[in-house]
Phi, psi and omega in degrees: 000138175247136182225189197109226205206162149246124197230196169281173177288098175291161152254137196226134193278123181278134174257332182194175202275086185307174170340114158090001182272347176061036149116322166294145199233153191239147179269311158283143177266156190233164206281339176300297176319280215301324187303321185275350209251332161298296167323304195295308181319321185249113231105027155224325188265008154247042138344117162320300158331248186348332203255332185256356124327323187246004156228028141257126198193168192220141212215117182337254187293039197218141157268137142231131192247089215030062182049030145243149194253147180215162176262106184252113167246069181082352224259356194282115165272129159270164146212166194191131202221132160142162168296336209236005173293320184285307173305252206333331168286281206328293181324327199273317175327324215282306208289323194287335206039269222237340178287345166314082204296307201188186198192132205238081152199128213290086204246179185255198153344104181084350203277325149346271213300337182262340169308301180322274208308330126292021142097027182268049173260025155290341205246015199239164159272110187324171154291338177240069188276161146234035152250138153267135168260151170230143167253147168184195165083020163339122149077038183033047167237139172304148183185166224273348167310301198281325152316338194250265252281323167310325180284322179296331170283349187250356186253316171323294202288313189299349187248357179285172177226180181336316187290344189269178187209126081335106224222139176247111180237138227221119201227147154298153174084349171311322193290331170306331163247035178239034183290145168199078174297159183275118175316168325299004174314132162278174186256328172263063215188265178321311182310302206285310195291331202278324182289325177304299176302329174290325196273341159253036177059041168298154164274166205283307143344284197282346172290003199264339195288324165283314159342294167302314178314310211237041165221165184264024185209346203243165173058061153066017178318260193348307191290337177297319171312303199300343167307123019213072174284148118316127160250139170217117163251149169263138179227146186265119187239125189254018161248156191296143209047341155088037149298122187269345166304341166264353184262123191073001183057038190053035186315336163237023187264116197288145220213060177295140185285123195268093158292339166296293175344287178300297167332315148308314173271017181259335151292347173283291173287024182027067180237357176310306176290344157240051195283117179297171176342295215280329187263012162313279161344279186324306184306330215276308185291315174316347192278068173149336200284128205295172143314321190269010163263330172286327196249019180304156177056063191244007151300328203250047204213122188239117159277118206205082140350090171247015167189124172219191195281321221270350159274005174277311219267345189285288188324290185313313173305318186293332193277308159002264176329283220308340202261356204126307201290143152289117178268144171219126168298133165241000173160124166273010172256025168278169219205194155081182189291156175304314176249043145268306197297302147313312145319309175298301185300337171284286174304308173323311169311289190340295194321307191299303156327318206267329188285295179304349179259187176302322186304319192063167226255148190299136183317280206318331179281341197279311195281308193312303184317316196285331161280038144219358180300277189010273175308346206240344186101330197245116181307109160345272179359299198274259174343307175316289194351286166330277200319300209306302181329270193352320185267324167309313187263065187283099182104004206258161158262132203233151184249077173281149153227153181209193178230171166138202199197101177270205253156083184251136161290113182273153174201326157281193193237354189316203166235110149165233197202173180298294191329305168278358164292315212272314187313295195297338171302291199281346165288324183279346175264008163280337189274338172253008196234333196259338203258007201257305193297183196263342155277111153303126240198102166289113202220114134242171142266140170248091197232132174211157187265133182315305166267020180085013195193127175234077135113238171234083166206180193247026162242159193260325172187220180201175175258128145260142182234149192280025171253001196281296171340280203294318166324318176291337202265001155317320201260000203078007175216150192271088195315296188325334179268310171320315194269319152351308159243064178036052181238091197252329186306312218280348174304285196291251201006282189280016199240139179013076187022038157087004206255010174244040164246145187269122119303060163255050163062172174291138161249015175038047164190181230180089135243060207355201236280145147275130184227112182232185240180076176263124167264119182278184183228139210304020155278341190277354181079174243268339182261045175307285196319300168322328195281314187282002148278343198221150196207000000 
């Protein structure tokens, strides 16, 4: 929500070159500088280090562990499943020290050696850690790596008593590195059903629901080993709303498992008559098992969200303020193909442009923005919420943000990620939609990924501007082809030497997307557009 005054766009004196600029320096920031210098505020505050700093901590003789307290006499177990789980053991190691007995956790493939390799060793463990890591999960697929790390974390959990803690740390991509199918189910047994169903259009839902059925750890498995331990998971949530029965597919959120249910979708998607034995059999067991079985021990199983976008985006607003800006949140769901969601963000500028001439901004543009929330994910409510700022802050400089994970339809063979797509999106609709109003408007866009990796490139996302069009076909290239074949990196790459693509390296977390809106404000002068092109 924005609150505050609405003013101009500050200026802040560069001591150095932010994220991506490649060496160039500004005596002034600029809306490109200031658009990196917000991204970065928020990717630093869901730092593993950070995240677990503020809700881990030892008060002398007391723990606190998301503002509950506990007395640790040696009694601390880790276990850990996710991308963004290794900076987070490493952090928890620093506090607990000597209360630590030992540690279980699972990551994924190469992540040691690309953490090195990106200068993150704050996020590594020492040699004499007492966690052990297991890599596995090739290609963010279950695998016999990830089995064995899954069986170790669970040989953990399964051996505490009364007397114990069990500190859980919990990331996306975590359900790949926890496969634990219920015997006799196989680990490609389970894969080929989980794969039937997707390719016949289950929902994220209803795959979470066989899962959870046919593993011995997801759908609060993990917390039932651990009975009757005290659990606290702290969780990193890389899903839209921050449900933790979905992340990582709950491994301590108690979750009984429904066989009428599963049944029903296995009859919907007409996969029931070819079912092998074994998960016959598993569905089969499933039949009288009560509520008071699903949920053993779930008093003492504590769940606590310590980093999401919508605390990305908190970071980010504040930095907003600091430069100048009115910061407005507008949703940290956002969702659907990339280019409704460009459209929405296209139409949003206009508004903001037509709120600032005399005229105001036109009913048709006002209905349109509001005939997309659907598609986009985002609640009437939030939108009005937007639009009224908008209208308000007439000539003010405003920082809109929001969040999410969109969605792009591959139909080419190109290179590049939703983010830089969604950039290249949002430029061509600046470009046909800003040069037209009656109010001139200093605008970029910013969309980047929370881990530094948009897709299989070495960027997190890119800057749009309503100049990036006419610059290119200056240059010789055609937006309109690049996005035909979803070749949006080999785009930002060859469009003026690469300098609106974000380069931050792996960051070792994961809250999926940023997306932000710098409006300059009509004090900044008459060269805005110039200003919001050049760096």
């Amino acid at each position: 929500m924005a609150s505050g005054l609405c003013g101009a766009a500050g200026s802040v004196l560069l001591s150095s070159a932010p994220w991506g600029l490649g060496g160039r320096s500004r005596r002034m920031m600029t809306l490109w500088t200031q658009g990196r210098e917000v991204f970065s505020a928020a990717v630093s505050a869901v730092l593993p280090e950070n995240m677990m700093r503020g809700s881990l901590a030892l008060r002398g003789e007391r723990l606190l562990v998301d503002g509950r307290s506990f007395a640790p006499t040696g009694n601390v177990h880790l276990v850990g499943f996710g991308k963004a789980v290794l900076g987070m053991a490493a952090a928890a190691e620093r506090i607990l020290g000597d209360h630590l007995v030992r540690g279980v956790v699972s990551v994924p493939h190469g992540i040691q050696e690309a953490l090195r390799q990106a200068g993150k060793g704050e996020m590594l463990l020492g040699p004499d850690s007492r966690i052990t890591v297991l890599e596995g999960a090739r290609h963010n697929l279950p695998d016999r790596d990830a089995m064995e790390a899954a069986s170790a974390i669970r040989e953990l959990a399964s051996g505490l008593t009364e007397q114990d803690l069990l500190l859980v740390l919990i990331s996306g991509g975590g359900s790949a590195l926890l496969p634990a199918p219920t015997p006799p189910i196989t680990l490609e047994e389970k894969q080929s059903l989980t794969r039937q169903l997707a390719a016949r259009g289950a929902t994220i839902q209803e795959l979470n629901t066989l899962r959870k059925a046919l593993s011995q750890l997801k759908g609060g498995g993990l917390a039932r080993c651990a009975h009757p331990a005290q659990v606290v998971s702290l969780i990193l949530s890389d899903v839209i709303a921050d449900p933790p029965e979905l992340i990582a597919s709950g491994p301590t959120v108690p979750s009984p498992a429904d066989p009428v249910e599963c049944w029903a979708i296995l009859e919907k998607y007409g996969l029931r008559s070819s079912l092998p034995q074994s998960v016959r059999d598993v569905l089969s067991g499933l039949v009288g098992a009560g509520t008071g079985q699903g949920q053993a021990g779930s008093g003492l199983v504590h769940n606590a969200i310590i980093g999401s976008n919508a605390l990305a985006l908190g970071a980010a607003s504040a930095r907003a303020r600091e430069l100048g800006f009115l910061p407005v949140v507008l949703s940290p769901a956002v969702c659907g193909e990339v280019q409704a969601v460009s459209r929405l963000y296209g139409l949003l500028v206009r508004f903001a442009s037509q709120a600032r001439s005399e005229e105001g901004a036109e009913g048709s543009l006002r209905e349109a923005i509001l005939g997309m929330g659907p598609e986009v994910g985002v609640p009437d409510r939030d939108l009005l919420h937007t639009l009224k700022v908008l209208e308000e802050c007439r000539g003010g400089a405003l920082c809109l943000l929001s969040g999410g994970e969109p969605t792009v339809q591959l139909r080419g063979k190109g290179k590049g990620g939703r983010n830089q797509e969604l950039a290249l999106r949002v430029a061509v609709e600046l470009a046909q939609g800003v040069s037209s109003l009656p109010a001139p408007l200093g605008v970029a866009f910013l969309s980047g990924g929370t881990d530094g990796q948009d897709g299989p490139t070495d960027a997190a996302g890119a800057i749009a501007d309503p100049l990036v069009v006419s610059e290119a076909r200056e240059q010789g290239l055609d937006p309109a082809e690049f996005l035909d074949n979803n070749d949006s990196y080999t785009f930002f790459t060859r469009l003026s030497r690469g300098d609106r693509l974000i380069r931050t390296g792996l960051t070792g977390t994961n809250v999926m997307d940023v997306h932000l809106v710098l409006i300059q404000g009509e004090e900044a002068g008459s060269g805005a557009h110039a200003a919001a092109g050049r760096s």
